Amino acid sequence: MTLFGTLAAALAVGLIPVAASAQSMSPMRGEVNSFTDAFAVRVFPANPYDQKIKVEIHVYDQDFQPVDARISPGVFQLASQASRPVLVVVPFGGAAERKVRICTESIPFPNQQTQIKAQICGKFFGHRKS
Amino acid sequence: MKWLRTSFGAALLAACLDQAAMATTQNVIFNGTVTATCTLVVATNGTMMVSPDLQSLSSHNSGGSAGTVTLTTTGGVALSVDPVTTTTAPAADATATTWTPTYSASGAHTIVETGSATNLTVPGASLVSVNLAGTKGGSNRFASGNYQATVTLRCE
């Protein structure tokens, strides 16, 4: 996908991103119309902890198989009580529409015997317009 | 003259009342939209202990403890756990282990311990307890050493 295509897809986003505070990810639902071969979603992972955490963003299909999406940034450190935007560009892969899950994942307390990975997933539906 | 003054005063009062009656009110409308949200805050990780017959390594066993997570949601989301795929075991343990993650919740959402997905329809905050049990069958036993497993708790 060309840079122009990516930018066009980003501009084609039908969501109105809402900055989040003390939420793990916002928004968690959305439908996007795109006139390119990809659609873009901007999500806002947030860190509700009193400590810095490592956050990973992953994109899955409906069967929780990984989707080859462009995630900027895909892995980052997030300060306590902070939130930041993440741009996810999902290719349609030749289809007219695509449903994906965009998930924010973190293990706030690593190196323990039984670790809990908190995963917040939003469901997004992309429509390709001709 | 007195009658004239009274009439003038009455007319002036009526005019003032008319002015007050002409005052209008306007409603100021506020709109707000709360979209579906879910927050998971891991409070504590869990601890697994081995059973006397060495065939169970579980947070349910004596001395073990569940992991706890605070969940806050608007409702309209689902809570679930993934099958455990990330584990480490001591080199002496070469036999298969079956890992079973489960969770329960109390508070705004009452969930009896389950491994299946649960739809959370109402808003509120709950305390989620996450348990993990590893079992070995036949003559297999857990070996001495450090075990580690990761349970994925998902809200979507």
Tab-separated table of C-alpha atoms in Angstrom, chain B residues 18-86:
chain	number	residue	atom	x	y	z
B	18	ASP	CA	-46.485	43.426	31.215
B	19	GLN	CA	-42.720	43.752	30.858
B	20	ALA	CA	-42.207	40.913	33.309
B	21	ALA	CA	-44.739	38.763	31.520
B	22	MET	CA	-42.873	39.216	28.239
B	23	ALA	CA	-39.666	37.616	29.653
B	24	THR	CA	-38.993	34.257	27.982
B	25	THR	CA	-37.071	31.133	28.916
B	26	GLN	CA	-34.800	29.032	26.776
B	27	ASN	CA	-33.707	25.476	27.379
B	28	VAL	CA	-30.021	24.704	27.146
B	29	ILE	CA	-29.670	21.150	25.937
B	30	PHE	CA	-26.738	18.956	26.867
B	31	ASN	CA	-25.958	15.811	24.920
B	32	GLY	CA	-23.574	13.061	25.953
B	33	THR	CA	-22.696	9.664	24.580
B	34	VAL	CA	-21.124	6.908	26.620
B	35	THR	CA	-19.608	4.293	24.389
B	36	ALA	CA	-18.932	0.728	25.500
B	37	THR	CA	-15.830	0.629	27.633
B	38	CYS	CA	-14.091	-1.906	29.798
B	39	THR	CA	-11.199	-1.472	32.170
B	40	LEU	CA	-9.218	-4.344	33.631
B	41	VAL	CA	-6.823	-3.590	36.441
B	42	VAL	CA	-4.768	-6.512	37.646
B	43	ALA	CA	-4.489	-6.250	41.424
B	44	THR	CA	-2.616	-9.440	42.220
B	45	ASN	CA	-1.221	-12.366	40.311
B	46	GLY	CA	-2.086	-15.870	41.434
B	47	THR	CA	-0.083	-18.528	43.166
B	48	MET	CA	-0.277	-22.238	42.419
B	49	MET	CA	0.502	-24.981	44.910
B	50	VAL	CA	1.021	-28.635	44.249
B	51	SER	CA	-1.336	-31.287	45.583
B	52	PRO	CA	-0.149	-34.082	47.894
B	53	ASP	CA	-0.310	-36.605	45.044
B	54	LEU	CA	1.796	-34.236	42.850
B	55	GLN	CA	-0.704	-34.466	39.988
B	56	SER	CA	-2.266	-31.068	40.446
B	57	LEU	CA	-0.616	-27.646	40.457
B	58	SER	CA	-3.425	-25.236	41.123
B	59	SER	CA	-4.410	-21.964	42.703
B	60	HIS	CA	-7.273	-23.918	44.283
B	61	ASN	CA	-4.923	-26.158	46.251
B	62	SER	CA	-4.092	-25.428	49.850
B	63	GLY	CA	-1.723	-22.469	50.053
B	64	GLY	CA	-2.564	-21.300	46.547
B	65	SER	CA	-4.336	-18.098	45.706
B	66	ALA	CA	-6.328	-16.733	42.802
B	67	GLY	CA	-5.255	-13.708	40.851
B	68	THR	CA	-7.541	-10.727	41.262
B	69	VAL	CA	-8.589	-8.184	38.685
B	70	THR	CA	-10.855	-5.166	39.044
B	71	LEU	CA	-13.272	-4.839	36.160
B	72	THR	CA	-15.195	-1.677	35.404
B	73	THR	CA	-17.530	-1.487	32.464
B	74	THR	CA	-20.473	0.304	30.931
B	75	GLY	CA	-21.948	-3.082	30.035
B	76	GLY	CA	-22.418	-4.446	26.543
B	77	VAL	CA	-19.126	-6.330	26.671
B	78	ALA	CA	-18.044	-9.922	27.193
B	79	LEU	CA	-15.508	-11.381	29.607
B	80	SER	CA	-13.523	-14.529	28.858
B	81	VAL	CA	-10.244	-16.333	29.418
B	82	ASP	CA	-8.010	-17.795	26.724
B	83	PRO	CA	-6.548	-21.279	26.773
B	84	VAL	CA	-3.124	-21.181	28.368
B	85	THR	CA	-0.389	-21.267	25.751
B	86	THR	CA	2.551	-19.660	27.510
